[in-house]
Amino acid sequence: MYNVITYGCPVLYLALMVAGAIVAGRLNGGPAARERRWRQAMAMWTVALTLGLACAVAHVCAGSRVSAVIWVLSVATAGALMARYRPRQAADRERRIRVGPPTSLQDYLTRFDLNVAVTWAKNPLATVHVPCPWCAAADFAVFDVPPGSSGARDMIAALSAHHTCLECRRGGRYLITHADPEHRRYHYQVIQTLGDEPPAWLAAGYDHAVRR
């Protein structure tokens, strides 16, 4: 058991710390995506901190003071990383919450830009987060896209399925009217099948926000 603590725990600790740093460093997408990455990084660092504390206690009990001091310093490192990044995590969350339901086309575009995201938590799959086409709330449609030419087919199939927004309770699907995967050009309409009529400013500003 002592050998496991001596050799296995440092490897696991370093793996958690490095993985958390990699996740925290890949902050692509809007605040919704960044908030998810903050949570992932914080979870890894919290496990590393807990592991470090446990190993420090184990080494103290075993009489290995030098190893215990090293683990205490490791715990301090994990705590410092969490203290450094937590304000940025809170800022992203606050910014996302502050942008509520849109009341104008500009509000809609701002919120849509904040909530659209692509993450790579499931390498090599890319996870696409599409906001609601009527209120721009996050995660109206969430789907994985594999690399290569099959990704376009998977994206079209996912968007063509029916989705319902948990915020405005409108539902519908995307109708792809033209697809050019080679040049990444897609023309589409949004077919609404559930919920209230879209606001007049949205219908006037976007000819694809139609109801059938």
Coordinates of N, CA and C in Angstrom, one line a residue:
M1 N 0.8 -1.2 0.0 CA 0.0 0.0 0.0 C 0.9 1.3 0.0
Y2 N 2.0 1.2 0.8 CA 2.8 2.4 0.9 C 3.4 2.7 -0.5
N3 N 3.8 1.6 -1.3 CA 4.4 1.8 -2.6 C 3.3 2.4 -3.6
V4 N 2.1 2.0 -3.4 CA 1.0 2.6 -4.2 C 0.9 4.1 -3.9
I5 N 0.9 4.5 -2.7 CA 0.9 5.9 -2.3 C 2.1 6.6 -2.8
T6 N 3.3 6.0 -2.7 CA 4.5 6.7 -3.0 C 4.7 6.9 -4.5
Y7 N 4.3 5.9 -5.3 CA 4.5 6.0 -6.8 C 3.2 6.3 -7.6
G8 N 2.1 5.7 -7.2 CA 0.9 5.9 -7.9 C 0.2 7.3 -7.7
C9 N 0.2 7.7 -6.5 CA -0.5 9.0 -6.2 C 0.1 10.2 -6.9
P10 N 1.5 10.3 -7.0 CA 2.1 11.5 -7.7 C 1.7 11.5 -9.2
V11 N 1.7 10.3 -9.8 CA 1.3 10.2 -11.2 C -0.1 10.6 -11.4
L12 N -1.0 10.2 -10.6 CA -2.4 10.5 -10.7 C -2.6 12.0 -10.4
Y13 N -1.9 12.5 -9.4 CA -2.0 14.0 -9.1 C -1.6 14.8 -10.3
L14 N -0.4 14.5 -10.8 CA 0.1 15.3 -12.0 C -0.9 15.2 -13.2
A15 N -1.4 14.0 -13.4 CA -2.4 13.8 -14.5 C -3.6 14.7 -14.3
L16 N -4.1 14.8 -13.1 CA -5.3 15.6 -12.8 C -5.0 17.1 -13.0
M17 N -3.8 17.5 -12.5 CA -3.4 18.9 -12.6 C -3.2 19.3 -14.0
V18 N -2.5 18.5 -14.8 CA -2.3 18.8 -16.2 C -3.6 18.8 -17.0
A19 N -4.4 17.8 -16.8 CA -5.7 17.8 -17.5 C -6.6 19.0 -17.2
G20 N -6.6 19.4 -15.9 CA -7.4 20.6 -15.5 C -6.8 21.8 -16.2
A21 N -5.5 21.9 -16.3 CA -4.9 23.1 -16.9 C -5.2 23.1 -18.4
I22 N -5.2 22.0 -19.1 CA -5.5 21.9 -20.5 C -6.9 22.3 -20.7
V23 N -7.8 21.8 -19.9 CA -9.3 22.1 -20.1 C -9.5 23.6 -19.9
A24 N -8.9 24.2 -18.8 CA -9.0 25.6 -18.5 C -8.4 26.5 -19.6
G25 N -7.4 26.0 -20.3 CA -6.7 26.8 -21.3 C -7.4 26.7 -22.7
R26 N -8.4 25.9 -22.8 CA -9.1 25.8 -24.1 C -10.5 26.4 -24.0
L27 N -10.5 27.7 -23.9 CA -11.8 28.4 -23.6 C -12.4 29.0 -24.9
N28 N -12.6 28.1 -25.8 CA -13.3 28.5 -27.1 C -14.8 28.6 -26.8
G29 N -15.5 29.3 -27.7 CA -16.9 29.4 -27.6 C -17.3 30.5 -26.6
G30 N -18.7 30.6 -26.4 CA -19.2 31.7 -25.6 C -19.1 31.3 -24.1
P31 N -19.7 32.2 -23.2 CA -19.7 31.9 -21.8 C -20.3 30.6 -21.4
A32 N -21.3 30.1 -22.1 CA -21.9 28.9 -21.7 C -20.9 27.7 -21.8
A33 N -20.1 27.7 -22.9 CA -19.1 26.7 -23.1 C -18.0 26.9 -22.1
R34 N -17.6 28.1 -21.9 CA -16.5 28.4 -20.9 C -16.9 27.9 -19.5
E35 N -18.1 28.2 -19.2 CA -18.6 27.8 -17.8 C -18.5 26.3 -17.7
R36 N -18.9 25.5 -18.7 CA -18.7 24.1 -18.6 C -17.3 23.7 -18.5
R37 N -16.4 24.3 -19.1 CA -14.9 24.0 -19.0 C -14.4 24.4 -17.6
W38 N -14.9 25.5 -17.1 CA -14.5 25.9 -15.7 C -14.9 24.7 -14.8
R39 N -16.1 24.3 -14.9 CA -16.6 23.2 -14.0 C -15.7 22.0 -14.1
Q40 N -15.4 21.6 -15.3 CA -14.6 20.4 -15.5 C -13.2 20.6 -14.9
A41 N -12.6 21.8 -15.1 CA -11.2 22.0 -14.6 C -11.3 22.1 -13.1
M42 N -12.3 22.7 -12.5 CA -12.4 22.8 -11.0 C -12.6 21.4 -10.4
A43 N -13.3 20.6 -11.1 CA -13.6 19.2 -10.6 C -12.3 18.4 -10.5
M44 N -11.5 18.6 -11.6 CA -10.2 17.9 -11.6 C -9.2 18.4 -10.5
W45 N -9.2 19.7 -10.4 CA -8.3 20.3 -9.4 C -8.8 20.0 -8.0
T46 N -10.1 19.9 -7.8 CA -10.6 19.5 -6.5 C -10.2 18.1 -6.1
V47 N -10.3 17.2 -7.1 CA -9.9 15.8 -6.8 C -8.4 15.7 -6.5
A48 N -7.6 16.5 -7.3 CA -6.2 16.5 -7.0 C -5.8 17.1 -5.7
L49 N -6.6 18.2 -5.3 CA -6.3 18.7 -3.9 C -6.7 17.7 -2.8
T50 N -7.8 17.0 -3.0 CA -8.2 16.0 -2.0 C -7.2 14.9 -1.9
L51 N -6.7 14.5 -3.1 CA -5.7 13.4 -3.1 C -4.4 13.9 -2.5
G52 N -4.0 15.1 -2.7 CA -2.8 15.6 -2.1 C -2.9 15.7 -0.6
L53 N -4.1 16.1 -0.1 CA -4.3 16.1 1.4 C -4.2 14.7 2.0
A54 N -4.8 13.8 1.3 CA -4.8 12.4 1.8 C -3.4 11.8 1.8
C55 N -2.6 12.1 0.8 CA -1.3 11.6 0.7 C -0.4 12.3 1.8
A56 N -0.6 13.6 2.0 CA 0.2 14.3 3.0 C -0.1 13.7 4.4
V57 N -1.3 13.4 4.7 CA -1.7 12.8 6.0 C -1.1 11.4 6.1
A58 N -1.1 10.6 5.0 CA -0.5 9.3 5.0 C 1.0 9.3 5.2
H59 N 1.6 10.3 4.6 CA 3.1 10.3 4.8 C 3.4 10.8 6.2
V60 N 2.6 11.7 6.8 CA 2.9 12.1 8.2 C 2.7 10.9 9.1
C61 N 1.7 10.1 8.9 CA 1.5 8.9 9.7 C 2.6 7.9 9.5
A62 N 3.2 7.9 8.3 CA 4.3 6.9 8.1 C 5.6 7.5 8.5
G63 N 5.6 8.7 9.0 CA 6.9 9.3 9.5 C 7.8 9.9 8.5
S64 N 7.3 10.0 7.2 CA 8.1 10.6 6.1 C 7.7 12.1 6.0
R65 N 8.4 12.9 6.8 CA 8.1 14.3 6.9 C 8.5 15.1 5.6
V66 N 9.5 14.7 4.9 CA 9.9 15.3 3.7 C 8.8 15.2 2.6
S67 N 8.4 13.9 2.5 CA 7.3 13.6 1.5 C 6.0 14.4 1.9
A68 N 5.7 14.5 3.2 CA 4.5 15.2 3.6 C 4.6 16.6 3.2
V69 N 5.8 17.3 3.4 CA 6.0 18.7 3.1 C 5.8 18.9 1.6
I70 N 6.3 17.9 0.8 CA 6.1 18.0 -0.7 C 4.7 18.0 -1.1
W71 N 3.9 17.1 -0.4 CA 2.5 17.0 -0.7 C 1.8 18.2 -0.3
V72 N 2.2 18.8 0.9 CA 1.5 20.1 1.3 C 1.7 21.2 0.3
L73 N 3.0 21.3 -0.3 CA 3.2 22.2 -1.3 C 2.4 22.0 -2.6
S74 N 2.2 20.7 -2.9 CA 1.4 20.3 -4.0 C -0.1 20.8 -3.8
V75 N -0.6 20.6 -2.6 CA -1.9 21.0 -2.3 C -2.0 22.5 -2.4
A76 N -1.0 23.2 -2.0 CA -1.0 24.7 -2.1 C -1.1 25.1 -3.5
T77 N -0.4 24.4 -4.4 CA -0.4 24.7 -5.8 C -1.8 24.5 -6.4
A78 N -2.4 23.4 -6.1 CA -3.8 23.2 -6.6 C -4.7 24.2 -6.1
G79 N -4.6 24.6 -4.8 CA -5.4 25.7 -4.2 C -5.2 27.0 -4.9
A80 N -3.9 27.3 -5.2 CA -3.6 28.6 -5.9 C -4.2 28.6 -7.3
L81 N -4.2 27.5 -8.0 CA -4.8 27.5 -9.3 C -6.3 27.7 -9.3
M82 N -7.0 27.1 -8.3 CA -8.4 27.2 -8.1 C -8.7 28.7 -7.7
A83 N -7.9 29.3 -6.9 CA -8.2 30.7 -6.4 C -8.0 31.6 -7.6
R84 N -7.0 31.3 -8.5 CA -6.8 32.2 -9.6 C -7.9 32.1 -10.7
Y85 N -8.4 31.0 -10.9 CA -9.4 30.8 -12.0 C -10.8 31.0 -11.6
R86 N -11.1 30.8 -10.3 CA -12.5 30.9 -9.9 C -13.1 32.3 -10.2
P87 N -12.4 33.4 -10.0 CA -13.1 34.7 -10.3 C -13.5 34.8 -11.8
R88 N -12.6 34.2 -12.7 CA -13.0 34.2 -14.1 C -14.2 33.3 -14.4
Q89 N -14.3 32.2 -13.7 CA -15.4 31.3 -13.8 C -16.7 32.0 -13.4
A90 N -16.6 32.8 -12.2 CA -17.8 33.5 -11.7 C -18.2 34.6 -12.7
A91 N -17.2 35.3 -13.3 CA -17.5 36.3 -14.3 C -18.2 35.8 -15.5
D92 N -17.8 34.7 -16.0 CA -18.5 34.1 -17.1 C -19.9 33.7 -16.8
R93 N -20.1 33.1 -15.6 CA -21.4 32.8 -15.2 C -22.3 34.0 -15.0
E94 N -21.8 35.1 -14.4 CA -22.5 36.3 -14.2 C -22.9 36.9 -15.6
R95 N -22.0 36.9 -16.5 CA -22.2 37.5 -17.8 C -23.3 36.7 -18.5
R96 N -23.3 35.4 -18.4 CA -24.3 34.6 -19.1 C -25.7 34.8 -18.5
I97 N -25.7 34.9 -17.1 CA -27.0 35.0 -16.5 C -27.6 36.4 -16.7
R98 N -26.7 37.4 -16.8 CA -27.2 38.8 -17.0 C -27.9 39.0 -18.4
V99 N -27.5 38.2 -19.4 CA -28.1 38.3 -20.7 C -29.4 37.5 -20.7
G100 N -30.5 38.1 -20.4 CA -31.8 37.4 -20.3 C -32.5 37.3 -21.6
P101 N -33.8 37.0 -21.6 CA -34.6 36.8 -22.8 C -34.5 38.1 -23.6
P102 N -34.3 38.0 -24.9 CA -34.2 39.2 -25.7 C -35.5 39.9 -26.0
T103 N -35.4 41.3 -26.1 CA -36.5 42.1 -26.4 C -36.3 42.9 -27.7
S104 N -35.2 42.6 -28.4 CA -35.0 43.3 -29.6 C -34.0 42.4 -30.4
L105 N -33.9 42.7 -31.7 CA -33.0 41.8 -32.6 C -31.6 41.9 -32.1
Q106 N -31.1 43.1 -31.7 CA -29.8 43.2 -31.2 C -29.5 42.4 -29.9
D107 N -30.5 42.4 -29.0 CA -30.4 41.5 -27.8 C -30.3 40.1 -28.2
Y108 N -31.2 39.7 -29.2 CA -31.2 38.3 -29.7 C -29.8 37.9 -30.2
L109 N -29.3 38.8 -31.1 CA -28.0 38.4 -31.7 C -26.9 38.3 -30.6
T110 N -26.9 39.2 -29.6 CA -25.9 39.2 -28.6 C -26.0 37.9 -27.8
R111 N -27.2 37.6 -27.4 CA -27.4 36.3 -26.6 C -27.1 35.1 -27.4
F112 N -27.4 35.1 -28.7 CA -27.1 34.0 -29.5 C -25.6 33.8 -29.6
D113 N -24.9 34.9 -29.8 CA -23.4 34.8 -29.9 C -22.8 34.3 -28.6
L114 N -23.4 34.6 -27.4 CA -22.9 34.2 -26.1 C -23.1 32.7 -25.9
N115 N -24.2 32.2 -26.5 CA -24.6 30.8 -26.2 C -24.2 29.8 -27.2
V116 N -23.8 30.2 -28.4 CA -23.4 29.2 -29.4 C -22.0 28.8 -29.1
A117 N -21.7 27.5 -29.2 CA -20.4 27.0 -28.7 C -20.1 25.7 -29.4
V118 N -18.8 25.4 -29.5 CA -18.3 24.1 -29.9 C -17.2 23.7 -28.9
T119 N -17.4 22.5 -28.3 CA -16.4 22.0 -27.3 C -15.8 20.7 -27.8
W120 N -14.7 20.3 -27.2 CA -14.0 19.1 -27.5 C -13.8 18.2 -26.3
A121 N -14.8 18.1 -25.4 CA -14.7 17.3 -24.2 C -14.6 15.8 -24.5
K122 N -15.0 15.4 -25.7 CA -15.1 14.0 -26.1 C -14.2 13.7 -27.3
N123 N -13.0 14.2 -27.2 CA -12.0 14.0 -28.3 C -12.1 12.6 -28.9
P124 N -12.1 12.4 -30.2 CA -12.0 13.5 -31.2 C -13.3 14.1 -31.7
L125 N -14.4 13.8 -30.9 CA -15.7 14.3 -31.3 C -15.8 15.8 -30.9
A126 N -16.4 16.6 -31.7 CA -16.7 18.0 -31.4 C -18.2 18.1 -31.0
T127 N -18.5 18.6 -29.8 CA -19.8 18.8 -29.3 C -20.3 20.2 -29.7
V128 N -21.4 20.3 -30.5 CA -21.9 21.5 -30.9 C -23.1 21.9 -30.1
H129 N -23.2 23.2 -29.6 CA -24.2 23.7 -28.8 C -24.9 24.8 -29.6
V130 N -26.2 24.5 -30.0 CA -26.9 25.5 -30.8 C -28.0 26.2 -29.9
P131 N -28.0 27.5 -29.9 CA -29.0 28.2 -29.1 C -30.4 28.1 -29.7
C132 N -31.4 28.4 -28.9 CA -32.8 28.4 -29.4 C -32.9 29.5 -30.5
P133 N -33.5 29.1 -31.7 CA -33.7 30.1 -32.8 C -34.7 31.1 -32.5
W134 N -35.5 31.0 -31.4 CA -36.5 32.0 -31.1 C -36.2 32.9 -29.9
C135 N -35.5 32.4 -28.9 CA -35.1 33.2 -27.8 C -33.6 33.2 -27.5
A136 N -32.8 32.4 -28.2 CA -31.4 32.3 -28.1 C -30.9 31.8 -26.8
A137 N -31.8 31.0 -26.1 CA -31.3 30.3 -24.9 C -30.3 29.2 -25.2
A138 N -29.5 28.9 -24.3 CA -28.4 27.9 -24.6 C -29.0 26.5 -24.7
D139 N -28.2 25.7 -25.5 CA -28.4 24.3 -25.6 C -29.8 23.9 -26.1
F140 N -30.3 24.6 -27.1 CA -31.6 24.2 -27.8 C -31.3 22.8 -28.5
A141 N -30.2 22.7 -29.1 CA -29.8 21.4 -29.8 C -28.3 21.2 -29.4
V142 N -28.0 20.0 -28.9 CA -26.6 19.7 -28.6 C -26.4 18.3 -29.2
F143 N -25.3 18.3 -30.0 CA -25.0 17.0 -30.7 C -23.5 16.9 -31.0
D144 N -23.0 15.7 -31.1 CA -21.6 15.4 -31.4 C -21.4 15.3 -32.9
V145 N -20.3 15.8 -33.3 CA -19.9 15.8 -34.8 C -18.5 15.2 -34.9
P146 N -18.4 14.0 -35.5 CA -17.1 13.4 -35.7 C -16.3 14.1 -36.8
P147 N -15.0 13.9 -36.8 CA -14.2 14.5 -37.8 C -14.4 13.8 -39.2
G148 N -14.1 14.6 -40.2 CA -14.2 14.0 -41.6 C -15.5 14.4 -42.2
S149 N -15.8 13.8 -43.4 CA -16.9 14.1 -44.2 C -18.2 13.7 -43.5
S150 N -18.2 12.7 -42.7 CA -19.5 12.3 -42.0 C -20.0 13.3 -41.1
G151 N -19.2 14.2 -40.6 CA -19.6 15.2 -39.7 C -20.8 16.1 -40.2
A152 N -20.7 16.4 -41.5 CA -21.8 17.3 -42.1 C -23.1 16.5 -42.1
R153 N -23.0 15.2 -42.4 CA -24.3 14.4 -42.4 C -24.9 14.3 -41.0
D154 N -24.0 14.1 -40.0 CA -24.5 14.0 -38.6 C -25.1 15.3 -38.2
M155 N -24.5 16.5 -38.6 CA -25.0 17.8 -38.2 C -26.4 18.0 -38.8
I156 N -26.5 17.7 -40.1 CA -27.8 17.9 -40.7 C -28.9 17.0 -40.1
A157 N -28.5 15.8 -39.8 CA -29.5 14.9 -39.2 C -29.9 15.4 -37.8
A158 N -28.9 15.9 -37.0 CA -29.3 16.3 -35.7 C -30.1 17.6 -35.7
L159 N -29.8 18.5 -36.6 CA -30.6 19.7 -36.7 C -32.0 19.5 -37.3
S160 N -32.1 18.4 -38.1 CA -33.4 18.1 -38.7 C -34.4 17.4 -37.7
A161 N -33.9 17.0 -36.6 CA -34.7 16.4 -35.6 C -35.4 17.4 -34.8
H162 N -36.5 17.1 -34.2 CA -37.3 18.0 -33.4 C -36.7 18.3 -32.1
H163 N -36.6 19.6 -31.7 CA -36.1 20.1 -30.4 C -37.1 21.0 -29.8
T164 N -37.0 21.1 -28.5 CA -37.9 22.0 -27.7 C -37.0 22.8 -26.7
C165 N -37.2 24.2 -26.7 CA -36.5 25.1 -25.9 C -37.1 25.0 -24.5
L166 N -36.2 24.7 -23.5 CA -36.7 24.6 -22.1 C -37.0 26.0 -21.5
E167 N -36.6 27.1 -22.1 CA -36.9 28.4 -21.6 C -38.2 29.0 -22.1
C168 N -38.3 29.1 -23.5 CA -39.5 29.7 -24.1 C -40.5 28.7 -24.4
R169 N -40.2 27.4 -24.3 CA -41.1 26.3 -24.6 C -41.6 26.3 -26.1
R170 N -40.8 26.9 -27.0 CA -41.1 26.7 -28.4 C -40.3 25.5 -28.9
G171 N -40.9 24.9 -29.9 CA -40.2 23.7 -30.4 C -40.3 23.7 -31.9
G172 N -39.4 22.9 -32.5 CA -39.4 22.8 -34.0 C -38.1 22.2 -34.5
R173 N -37.8 22.3 -35.7 CA -36.7 21.7 -36.3 C -36.1 22.6 -37.4
Y174 N -34.9 22.3 -37.8 CA -34.3 23.0 -38.9 C -34.5 22.3 -40.2
L175 N -34.9 23.0 -41.2 CA -35.1 22.4 -42.6 C -33.9 22.9 -43.4
I176 N -33.0 22.0 -43.8 CA -31.9 22.4 -44.6 C -32.3 22.4 -46.0
T177 N -32.3 23.6 -46.6 CA -32.8 23.8 -48.0 C -31.6 23.7 -49.0
H178 N -30.4 23.9 -48.5 CA -29.2 23.8 -49.4 C -28.0 23.4 -48.6
A179 N -27.2 22.4 -49.0 CA -26.0 22.0 -48.3 C -24.9 21.9 -49.2
D180 N -23.8 22.6 -48.8 CA -22.5 22.5 -49.6 C -21.4 22.3 -48.6
P181 N -21.3 21.0 -48.1 CA -20.3 20.7 -47.1 C -18.9 21.1 -47.5
E182 N -18.5 21.0 -48.8 CA -17.2 21.2 -49.2 C -16.8 22.7 -48.9
H183 N -17.7 23.6 -49.0 CA -17.4 25.0 -48.7 C -18.1 25.5 -47.4
R184 N -18.6 24.5 -46.7 CA -19.3 24.8 -45.4 C -20.3 25.9 -45.5
R185 N -21.2 25.7 -46.5 CA -22.3 26.6 -46.7 C -23.6 25.9 -46.6
Y186 N -24.5 26.4 -45.8 CA -25.8 25.8 -45.5 C -26.9 26.8 -45.5
H187 N -27.9 26.6 -46.2 CA -29.1 27.4 -46.2 C -30.2 26.6 -45.5
Y188 N -31.0 27.3 -44.6 CA -32.0 26.6 -43.8 C -33.1 27.5 -43.5
Q189 N -34.2 26.8 -43.0 CA -35.4 27.5 -42.4 C -35.6 26.8 -41.1
V190 N -36.2 27.5 -40.2 CA -36.6 27.0 -38.9 C -38.1 26.8 -38.9
I191 N -38.5 25.6 -38.8 CA -40.0 25.2 -38.8 C -40.4 25.1 -37.3
Q192 N -41.3 26.0 -36.9 CA -41.8 26.0 -35.5 C -43.1 25.2 -35.5
T193 N -43.2 24.3 -34.5 CA -44.3 23.4 -34.4 C -45.0 23.5 -33.0
L194 N -44.3 24.1 -32.0 CA -44.8 24.2 -30.7 C -44.6 25.6 -30.2
G195 N -45.5 26.1 -29.2 CA -45.3 27.3 -28.5 C -45.9 28.5 -29.2
D196 N -45.6 29.7 -28.5 CA -46.2 30.9 -29.0 C -45.5 31.4 -30.3
E197 N -46.3 32.3 -30.9 CA -45.7 32.9 -32.1 C -44.4 33.7 -31.8
P198 N -43.4 33.7 -32.7 CA -42.2 34.5 -32.4 C -42.5 36.0 -32.4
P199 N -41.7 36.7 -31.7 CA -41.9 38.2 -31.6 C -41.9 38.8 -33.0
A200 N -42.6 39.9 -33.2 CA -42.6 40.6 -34.5 C -41.3 41.0 -35.0
W201 N -40.4 41.5 -34.0 CA -39.1 42.0 -34.4 C -38.2 40.9 -34.9
L202 N -38.4 39.6 -34.4 CA -37.6 38.5 -34.9 C -38.1 38.1 -36.2
A203 N -39.4 38.0 -36.4 CA -40.0 37.6 -37.7 C -39.6 38.6 -38.8
A204 N -39.5 39.9 -38.4 CA -39.2 40.9 -39.4 C -37.7 40.8 -39.7
G205 N -36.9 40.5 -38.7 CA -35.4 40.6 -38.9 C -34.9 39.3 -39.5
Y206 N -35.6 38.2 -39.4 CA -35.1 36.9 -39.8 C -36.1 36.2 -40.7
D207 N -35.9 36.1 -42.0 CA -36.9 35.5 -42.8 C -36.9 33.9 -42.6
H208 N -35.9 33.4 -41.9 CA -35.9 31.9 -41.7 C -36.8 31.6 -40.4
A209 N -37.2 32.6 -39.6 CA -38.0 32.3 -38.5 C -39.5 32.2 -38.9
V210 N -39.9 31.0 -39.4 CA -41.2 30.9 -39.9 C -41.9 29.8 -39.1
R211 N -43.2 29.8 -39.3 CA -44.1 28.8 -38.6 C -44.9 28.0 -39.7
R212 N -44.9 26.7 -39.5 CA -45.8 25.9 -40.4 C -46.8 25.1 -39.5

